């Protein structure tokens, strides 16, 4: 698994979709999620190089996100990637199983920091089912597992629409947060799309 | 989008350049993105640091100076600052007596300040965070992100700043900031939305006959959209919500009628007159006040009313001299 | 029209009610419509009175207090006050040493102040009017109404106020106000129009990609409508027009980057950074400055840049203590 | 000539046309002429009573306008009416000739105070030709003279459209003031319409 290619592709997808993410955040937040994540991932992509070990790639991306993103998504995405990188350790090759453990660590990091449960209408609603689906399909290999994770992330993000937010800015809207997709869940889909594309082409 | 700016990506930096040029009493570090009192750090003085998304000017950079903040870290527009920035501000003002972080209760602010505090502890700087959550428009609950931090931030920064200036200890400075937060409530109303430069269009659409009750300061929609109302009705909605949450009868209060950025001072004074009448009719006496733009939401039209139930000690700290670009008296 | 008001016809009165409630240091007479320092009249002190249409807050009412104006008379929104009002303000502050009227050069203001001065002379009060006409956007000519009075009004009120406070004689107080006016120039730019409450709709229509160069402070259109520009280009247009009229090279200057009401402070600081750079590049040094909303045009977005070529004496008077709702330092 | 009826009718016409006057003033001024004059003439009409002598009626209306109107139009209209009233003196009856002298005095008062010449795009452009036309037709009686004055005022006001303003707020616009009717000239037409109607019905 080429984590460098994954991160670069994630940065590209975020850049291409930044406006949509910001629009989602305008509806139930403060209208900056796209520009936040784009700023962070641009910096991350610049900080990375292809010759870093896979774990180090994710750790560097995570640290850069924390340093450059701001907002809620900076610490959350940053922690997710740092934890994932840490889980990979110094390994020079990453297989389906190792990546599964890394994704699980990422989810735990996000929940530890943000205290969100599934159903709170946050990125956790895409991340948690994606990780579970990945683990369930890990036996079929990296590409299949990543594909399953993407499907689950997409369904999870879609399922945030009818929810009332209990965490993040959207929670201030109370019942008015219903009917809109959570921007962080939407960007999490991009993380798994990048993963699926990278895994498929490797 | 029509704004008096150059490049969308540089608005915060350009504003900091202007602060640097305009205020010799401030040290503005464009690299680290912090605004620091030029006499910091002062040995033995508790440092007071705040920060948050930009777009709320004069908060926080305009409140750096004698008797108030020692440093501010402005994030991108409406985006929490990053831990590196907060750490830089914290080390810049650390005089060995510890540093208080005044943090508005937003997930992003709380997380970034928390990470910065951990980094500061690594450098042996004791940090005590005080979270401001005064906005009664948001239902409070332990299952949610809780209430937002809004207007009471100004009260907490002024009063804790006065105590820190007079040599207060870390626990006391943090304690008085917490006390102010506990005794303060706010409620905001928007007549128009605002436009984040990077987004390029208004955060929400409001009809010609609509207003938003219970808005935050980040261009986020409020808790209820209602028809256009008079100033008296708007003030009544705000003060009723505050009074319901924290009964005001019998109190001496500090009141801020705060403009969100795009409402003329004339209208804010009209609203203040209505607030004074409302409070007098509900048994409260205004003994201190601010009328003007102190915690804004870019060019949003509307106002936020904040009330703090004073004690003699809080009043004394409020009256203490302050010299910042945004608030000044006594010197 | 969305405004934080009650009845359209009462906006000025309601704002005055708010000023009265908020500022114990002021005596606000709702009947006569004047705002007076509570310690006026002071025997032997030259009185300083200004006034004009409302909607420019904090000008003028916000500049009443120690070291600045003794009284202000707010007219209806954008409408000159009436002679009765001006006379009431003049008698209220007359301490036997004469009264200076600071008058912005608009036909209505000039005529109403002139009539008031005649009435005051009937009551044996010596009145010296000083007409402020600093706006370089208007071509000057004896065949026309001449240039408008805008930002330099703040400079003149502060500096003449300091001299009057320190016991200056009538001719000297008027003289220094005239000197400030002669050494000052302004140029304003609008990004949006404003809405006079009684009119109910914007004074002019500006397209999404248009701005007005050379606007006044009464919601009147400017001298030229051009495409949207960057802050640097706007500041260049303003300072070039000023510099052409009054060469700045070699001067120490007082600069005001004044918001017209609806432009965030953040953007004004960005414009100030651009102004500082421009002036440095043209051989002028900023030694004093104001950045903020001082002479507004209701909620108009945009800014006005004012420059005064200082002398050591003017600098000293500028630095003297002032204590008003809108400008305060030194006490 | 019933100056009381004239003033009351003028107040009515201003009230009915206040929005149009303000709109004219928005184009080349500051958008308050209608509300200014309406506020002033309301107060004037209230201050008047039918039993005052004709000259006193105009003087009272003028003084009230000065006290209540503000802006440029307050002192100018106020002075016009005060001067006209003064010219009428204590007379209890006012004929065509006396009114002519009063109108001439009004014009002189406005020009003394405001220093505007014909062609400067101000109320003078309606007032001056109206007074001249009145004087020329005075021999034909009050009603005819007033009718002639109204015609001339209307033409004069219309003729301000192509002019570039040299006095008042419109002068700040320079060449951009061309193509709009002067609001003060437009309200002067109402003064003469009120006069013509009153004269016709008396
Ligand atoms: N406590 C939390 N736990 C997990 N995710 C969260 C939490 N709070 C917010 N988020 C995520 O962050 C996203 C918003 O990110 P962003 O707009 O960049 O930050 P901000 O809310 O500070 O403006 C939300 O859509 C949500 O998915
Ligand atoms: N110097 C002057 N002489 C004669 N009339 C003038 C002069 N200046 C302005 N006016 C008249 O006053 C009118 C504007 O009145 P108004 O809008 O009530 O006052 P302001 O210009 O102070 O807002 C103009 O349309 C013009 O006819
Ligand atoms: Mg956001
Ligand atoms: Mg944000
Ligand atoms: Mg006017
Ligand atoms: Mg006008």
Coordinates of C-alpha atoms and ligand atoms in Angstrom, one line a residue, chain A residues 25 29-33 36 169, chain B residues 78, ligand 3:
Chain A
X25 CA -20.6 23.5 6.0
X29 CA -21.8 25.2 10.1
X30 CA -19.7 28.2 9.4
X31 CA -18.7 27.7 5.7
X32 CA -15.1 26.8 5.9
X33 CA -14.7 23.1 5.9
X36 CA -9.8 24.4 5.9
X169 CA -21.1 23.5 15.1
Chain B
X78 CA -13.9 31.9 11.4
Ligands
LIG3 MG1 -16.6 24.9 9.6

